[in-house]
CSV table of C-alpha atoms in Angstrom, one decimal:
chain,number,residue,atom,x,y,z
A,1,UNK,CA,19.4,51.9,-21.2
A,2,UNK,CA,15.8,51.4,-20.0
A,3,UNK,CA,14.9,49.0,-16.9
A,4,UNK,CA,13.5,46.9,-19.6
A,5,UNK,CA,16.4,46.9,-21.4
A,6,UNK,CA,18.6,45.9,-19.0
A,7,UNK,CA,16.2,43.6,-17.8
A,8,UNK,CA,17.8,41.6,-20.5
A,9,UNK,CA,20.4,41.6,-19.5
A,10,UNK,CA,20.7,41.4,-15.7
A,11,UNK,CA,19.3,38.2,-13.5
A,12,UNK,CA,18.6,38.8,-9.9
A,13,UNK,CA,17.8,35.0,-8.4
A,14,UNK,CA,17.6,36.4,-4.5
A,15,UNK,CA,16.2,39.3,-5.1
A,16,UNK,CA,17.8,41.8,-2.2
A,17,UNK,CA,16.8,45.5,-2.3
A,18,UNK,CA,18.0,46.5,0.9
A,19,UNK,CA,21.4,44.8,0.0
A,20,UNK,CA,24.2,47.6,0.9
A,21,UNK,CA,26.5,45.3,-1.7
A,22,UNK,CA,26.1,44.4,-4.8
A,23,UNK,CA,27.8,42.4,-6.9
A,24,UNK,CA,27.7,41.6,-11.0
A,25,UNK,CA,28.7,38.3,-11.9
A,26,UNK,CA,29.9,37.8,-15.3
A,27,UNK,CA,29.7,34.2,-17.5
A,28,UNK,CA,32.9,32.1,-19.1
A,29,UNK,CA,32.7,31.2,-22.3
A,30,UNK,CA,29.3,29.3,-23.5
A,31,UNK,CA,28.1,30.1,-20.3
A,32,UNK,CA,25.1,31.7,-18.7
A,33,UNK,CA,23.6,34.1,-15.7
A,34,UNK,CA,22.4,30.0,-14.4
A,35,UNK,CA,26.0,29.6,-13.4
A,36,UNK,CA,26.2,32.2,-10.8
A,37,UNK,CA,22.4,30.9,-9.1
A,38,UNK,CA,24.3,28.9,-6.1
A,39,UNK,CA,26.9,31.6,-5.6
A,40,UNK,CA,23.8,34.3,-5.6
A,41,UNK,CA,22.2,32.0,-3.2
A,42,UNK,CA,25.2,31.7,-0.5
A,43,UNK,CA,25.6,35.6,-0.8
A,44,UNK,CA,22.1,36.1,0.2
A,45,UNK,CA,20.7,38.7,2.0
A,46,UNK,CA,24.1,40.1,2.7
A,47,UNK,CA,25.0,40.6,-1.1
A,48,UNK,CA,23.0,40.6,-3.9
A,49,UNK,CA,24.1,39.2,-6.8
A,50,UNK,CA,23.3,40.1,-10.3
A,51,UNK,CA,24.3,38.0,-12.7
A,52,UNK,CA,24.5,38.9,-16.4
A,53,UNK,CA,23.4,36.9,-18.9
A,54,UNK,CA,25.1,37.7,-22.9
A,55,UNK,CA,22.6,37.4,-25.8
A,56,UNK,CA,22.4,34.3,-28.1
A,57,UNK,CA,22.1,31.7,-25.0
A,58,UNK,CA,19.0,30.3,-23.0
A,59,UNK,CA,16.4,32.9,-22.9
A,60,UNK,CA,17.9,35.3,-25.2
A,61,UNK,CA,19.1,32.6,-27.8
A,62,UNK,CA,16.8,34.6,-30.8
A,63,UNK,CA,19.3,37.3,-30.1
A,64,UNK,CA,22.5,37.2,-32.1
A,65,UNK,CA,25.3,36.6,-30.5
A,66,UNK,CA,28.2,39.3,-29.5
A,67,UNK,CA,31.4,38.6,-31.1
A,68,UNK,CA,33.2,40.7,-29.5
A,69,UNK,CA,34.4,41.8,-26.1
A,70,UNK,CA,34.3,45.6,-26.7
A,71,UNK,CA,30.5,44.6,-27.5
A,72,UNK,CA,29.6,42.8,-24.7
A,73,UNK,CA,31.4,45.4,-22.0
A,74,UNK,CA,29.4,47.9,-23.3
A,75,UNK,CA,26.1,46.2,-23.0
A,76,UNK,CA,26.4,44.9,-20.1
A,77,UNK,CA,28.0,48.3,-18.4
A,78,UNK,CA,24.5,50.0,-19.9
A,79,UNK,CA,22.6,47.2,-18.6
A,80,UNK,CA,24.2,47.9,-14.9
A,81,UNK,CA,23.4,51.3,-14.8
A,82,UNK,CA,20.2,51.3,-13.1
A,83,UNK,CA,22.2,48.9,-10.3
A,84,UNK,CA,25.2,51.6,-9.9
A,85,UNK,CA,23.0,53.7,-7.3
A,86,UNK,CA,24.9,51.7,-4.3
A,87,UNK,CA,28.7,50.0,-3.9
A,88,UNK,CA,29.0,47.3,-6.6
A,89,UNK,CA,31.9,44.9,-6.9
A,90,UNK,CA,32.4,42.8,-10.4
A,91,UNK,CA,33.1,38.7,-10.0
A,92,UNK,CA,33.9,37.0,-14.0
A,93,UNK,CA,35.1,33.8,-14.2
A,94,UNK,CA,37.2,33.0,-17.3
A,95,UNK,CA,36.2,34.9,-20.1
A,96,UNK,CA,33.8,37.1,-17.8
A,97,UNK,CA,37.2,37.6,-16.0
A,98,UNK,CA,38.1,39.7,-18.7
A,99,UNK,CA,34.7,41.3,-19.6
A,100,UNK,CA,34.7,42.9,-15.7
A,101,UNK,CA,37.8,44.4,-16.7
A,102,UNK,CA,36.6,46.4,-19.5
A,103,UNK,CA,33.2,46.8,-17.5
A,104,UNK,CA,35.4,48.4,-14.8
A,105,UNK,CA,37.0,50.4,-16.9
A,106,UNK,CA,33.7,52.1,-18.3
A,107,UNK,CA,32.5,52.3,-15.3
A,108,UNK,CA,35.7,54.6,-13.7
A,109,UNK,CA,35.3,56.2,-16.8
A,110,UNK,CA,31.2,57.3,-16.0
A,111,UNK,CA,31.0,60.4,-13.5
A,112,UNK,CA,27.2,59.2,-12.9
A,113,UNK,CA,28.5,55.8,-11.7
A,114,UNK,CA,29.2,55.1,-8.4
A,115,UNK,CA,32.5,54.0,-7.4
A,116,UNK,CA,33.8,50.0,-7.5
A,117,UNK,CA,34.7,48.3,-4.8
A,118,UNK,CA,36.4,45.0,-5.8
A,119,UNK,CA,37.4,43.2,-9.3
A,120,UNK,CA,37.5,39.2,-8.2
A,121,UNK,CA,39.1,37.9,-11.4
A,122,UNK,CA,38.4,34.1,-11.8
A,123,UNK,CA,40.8,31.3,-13.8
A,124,UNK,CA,42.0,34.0,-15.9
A,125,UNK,CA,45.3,35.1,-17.1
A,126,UNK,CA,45.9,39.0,-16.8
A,127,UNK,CA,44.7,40.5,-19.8
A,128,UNK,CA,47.6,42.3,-21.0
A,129,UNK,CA,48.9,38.8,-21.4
A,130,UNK,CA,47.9,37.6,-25.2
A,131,UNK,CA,48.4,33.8,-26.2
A,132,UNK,CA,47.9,32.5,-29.4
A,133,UNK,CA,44.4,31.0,-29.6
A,134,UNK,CA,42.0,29.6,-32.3
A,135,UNK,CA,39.4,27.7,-30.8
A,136,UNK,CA,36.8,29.4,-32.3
A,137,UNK,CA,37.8,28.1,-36.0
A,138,UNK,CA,37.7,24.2,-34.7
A,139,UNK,CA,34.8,22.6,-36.2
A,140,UNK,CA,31.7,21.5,-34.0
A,141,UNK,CA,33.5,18.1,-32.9
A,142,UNK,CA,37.0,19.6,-31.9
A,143,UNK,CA,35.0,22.9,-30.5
A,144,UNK,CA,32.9,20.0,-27.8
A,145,UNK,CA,36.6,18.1,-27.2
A,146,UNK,CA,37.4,21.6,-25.8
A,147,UNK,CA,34.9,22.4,-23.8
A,148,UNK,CA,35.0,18.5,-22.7
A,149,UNK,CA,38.0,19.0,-21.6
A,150,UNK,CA,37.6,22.1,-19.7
A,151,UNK,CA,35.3,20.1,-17.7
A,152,UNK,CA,32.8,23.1,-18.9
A,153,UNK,CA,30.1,20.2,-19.9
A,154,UNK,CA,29.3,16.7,-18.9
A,155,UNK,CA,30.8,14.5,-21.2
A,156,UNK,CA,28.5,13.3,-24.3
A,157,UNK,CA,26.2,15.9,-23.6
A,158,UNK,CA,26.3,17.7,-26.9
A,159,UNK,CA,26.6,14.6,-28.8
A,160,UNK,CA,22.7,15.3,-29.6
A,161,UNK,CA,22.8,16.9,-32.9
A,162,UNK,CA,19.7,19.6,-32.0
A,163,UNK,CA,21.6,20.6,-28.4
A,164,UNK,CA,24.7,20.9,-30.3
A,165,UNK,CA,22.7,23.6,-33.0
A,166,UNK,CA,21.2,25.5,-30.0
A,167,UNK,CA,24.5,26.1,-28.0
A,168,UNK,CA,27.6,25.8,-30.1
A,169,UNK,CA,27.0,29.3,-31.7
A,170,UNK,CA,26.8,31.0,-28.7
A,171,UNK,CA,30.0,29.3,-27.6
A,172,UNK,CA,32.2,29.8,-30.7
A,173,UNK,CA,30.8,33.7,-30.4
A,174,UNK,CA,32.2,34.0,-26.9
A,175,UNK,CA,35.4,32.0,-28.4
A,176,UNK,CA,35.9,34.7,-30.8
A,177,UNK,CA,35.2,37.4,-28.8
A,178,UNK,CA,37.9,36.3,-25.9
A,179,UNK,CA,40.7,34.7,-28.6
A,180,UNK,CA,40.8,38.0,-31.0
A,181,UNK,CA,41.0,40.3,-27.8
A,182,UNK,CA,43.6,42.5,-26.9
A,183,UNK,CA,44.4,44.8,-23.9
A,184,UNK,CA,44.5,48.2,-25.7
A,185,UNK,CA,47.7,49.6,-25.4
A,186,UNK,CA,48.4,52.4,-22.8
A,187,UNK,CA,45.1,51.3,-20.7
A,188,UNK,CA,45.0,53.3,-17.5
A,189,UNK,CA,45.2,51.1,-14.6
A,190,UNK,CA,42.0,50.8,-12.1
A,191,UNK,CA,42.1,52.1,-8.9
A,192,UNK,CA,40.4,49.1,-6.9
A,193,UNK,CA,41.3,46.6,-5.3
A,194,UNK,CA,41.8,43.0,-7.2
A,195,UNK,CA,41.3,39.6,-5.9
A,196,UNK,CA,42.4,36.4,-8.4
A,197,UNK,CA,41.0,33.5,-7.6
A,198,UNK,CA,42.7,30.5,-9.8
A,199,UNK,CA,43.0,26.7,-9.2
A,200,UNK,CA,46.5,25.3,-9.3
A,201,UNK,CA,45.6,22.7,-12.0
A,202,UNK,CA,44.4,25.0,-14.5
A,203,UNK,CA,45.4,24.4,-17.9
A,204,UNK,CA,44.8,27.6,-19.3
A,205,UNK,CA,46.3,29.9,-16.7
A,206,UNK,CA,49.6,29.4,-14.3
A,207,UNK,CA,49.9,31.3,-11.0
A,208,UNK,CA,52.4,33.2,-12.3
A,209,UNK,CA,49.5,34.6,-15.4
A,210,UNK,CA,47.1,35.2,-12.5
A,211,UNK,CA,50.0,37.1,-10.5
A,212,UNK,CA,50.3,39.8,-13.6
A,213,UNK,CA,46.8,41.4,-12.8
A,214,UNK,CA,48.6,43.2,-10.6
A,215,UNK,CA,49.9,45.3,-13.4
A,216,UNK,CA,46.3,46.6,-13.8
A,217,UNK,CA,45.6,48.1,-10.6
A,218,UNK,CA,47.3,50.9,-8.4
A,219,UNK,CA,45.2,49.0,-5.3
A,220,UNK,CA,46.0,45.9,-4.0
A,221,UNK,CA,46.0,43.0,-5.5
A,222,UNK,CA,46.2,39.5,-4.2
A,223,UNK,CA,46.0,35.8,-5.5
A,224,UNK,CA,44.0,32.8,-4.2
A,225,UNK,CA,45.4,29.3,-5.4
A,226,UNK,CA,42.7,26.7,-5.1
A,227,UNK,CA,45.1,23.1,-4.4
A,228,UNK,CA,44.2,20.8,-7.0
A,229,UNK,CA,41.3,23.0,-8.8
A,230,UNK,CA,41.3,22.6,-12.6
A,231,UNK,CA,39.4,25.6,-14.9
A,232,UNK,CA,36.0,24.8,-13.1
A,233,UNK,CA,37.7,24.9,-9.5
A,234,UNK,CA,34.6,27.1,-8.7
A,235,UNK,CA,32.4,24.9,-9.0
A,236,UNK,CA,33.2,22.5,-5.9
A,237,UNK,CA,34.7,25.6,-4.0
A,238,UNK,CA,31.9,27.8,-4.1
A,239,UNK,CA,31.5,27.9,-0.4
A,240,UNK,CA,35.2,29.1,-0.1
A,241,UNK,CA,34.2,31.3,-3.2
A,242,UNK,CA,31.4,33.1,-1.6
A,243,UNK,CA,33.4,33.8,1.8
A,244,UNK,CA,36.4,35.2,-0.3
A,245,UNK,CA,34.2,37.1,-1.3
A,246,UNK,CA,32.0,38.2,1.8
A,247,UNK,CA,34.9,38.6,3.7
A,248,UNK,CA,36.5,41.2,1.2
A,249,UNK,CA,33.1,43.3,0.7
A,250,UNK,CA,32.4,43.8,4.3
């Protein structure tokens, strides 16, 4: 992939050249590279963040969405490959949890890349863990309810019919893509260290969910329950967030 190309793909807020670190932050579901701008700004200059933005939202909403997270693992690994010239650690949160996985696994599997140095998965169940979910076939108003209730939006924000047509494809994509995946079988475990972060009020993952990553690592792997954090715990924690984080890259 071209610097163009992966221009596309990759948003660098705080711009850090001289960064020893770096570290790709991946989207939930119906999110975007925005997410990650306070995070990249708390990191700053000791980490540069890059954050990865999937087509079909915000600037790239011409594009069609990627239904798929085979799809969007393989652009966005392409898309990091002109970043993979120092260390680089992977952060996801949710969905991007799992799409750093499959990142990390192309990435062990490239001899040009250079090696990871920490998976931080975010409010996400291990992905050899597989739960019945169809969230992508609700209709527009049961498809808000849940992202309502995720706390993902503010409430009555997508009640505006034109919003609603500019980001519900992009999130029913990503809904897809996450609901119809499955671990393939017999995946090799990574060999880098795994940090799950994961608020105790989540109702989408349990403690004991976030616990299983273990089973995809021979490294260490250790768990970070955020007291009374629902799915969005990040979002008032980021300052706890970002030191996990420091403290584990330095």
């Amino acid at each position: 992939m071209t610097s163009e190309e992966s221009a596309q793909w990759i948003r660098r807020f705080h711009p850090v050249p001289e960064a020893k670190v770096r570290l790709a932050c991946f989207p939930h579901a119906g999110g975007a590279a925005g997410f990650y701008h306070p995070l990249s700004g708390m990191l700053s200059p000791e980490i540069e963040v890059l954050a990865v933005q999937y087509p079909g939202r915000q600037d790239r909403r011409r594009e069609p969405a990627i239904e798929d997270i085979g799809g969007l693992a393989d652009g966005a690994a392409a898309a990091l490959g002109p970043y993979t010239g120092r260390p680089l650690a992977l952060f996801g949160h949710s969905m991007g949890a799992v799409i750093a996985f499959e990142v990390a696994r192309r990435l062990a599997a490239d001899p040009a890349a250079e090696p990871l140095l920490w998976l931080f998965a975010s409010g996400r169940r291990a992905p050899s863990l597989s739960v019945e979910e169809r969230v992508h076939l609700l209709d527009d108003d049961g498809l808000v309810a849940e992202i309502e209730s995720l706390g993902g939006t503010s409430p009555g924000l997508l009640d505006d019919e034109e919003l609603r047509g500019m980001v519900l494809p992009a999130v029913r994509a990503d809904y897809r893509a996450i609901e119809t995946y499955r671990c393939p079988a017999g995946t090799a475990p990574l060999t880098v260290p795994v940090t799950v972060l994961v608020g105790d009020r989540d109702p989408r993952v349990t403690v004991e969910q976030a616990r299983a990553w273990s089973a995809h690592t021979e490294a260490a792997t250790d768990v970070h329950v955020f007291p009374g954090g629902d799915h969005f715990y990040l979002s008032p924690h980021r300052a706890e967030v970002a030191e996990h984080v420091r403290r584990r890259l330095r």
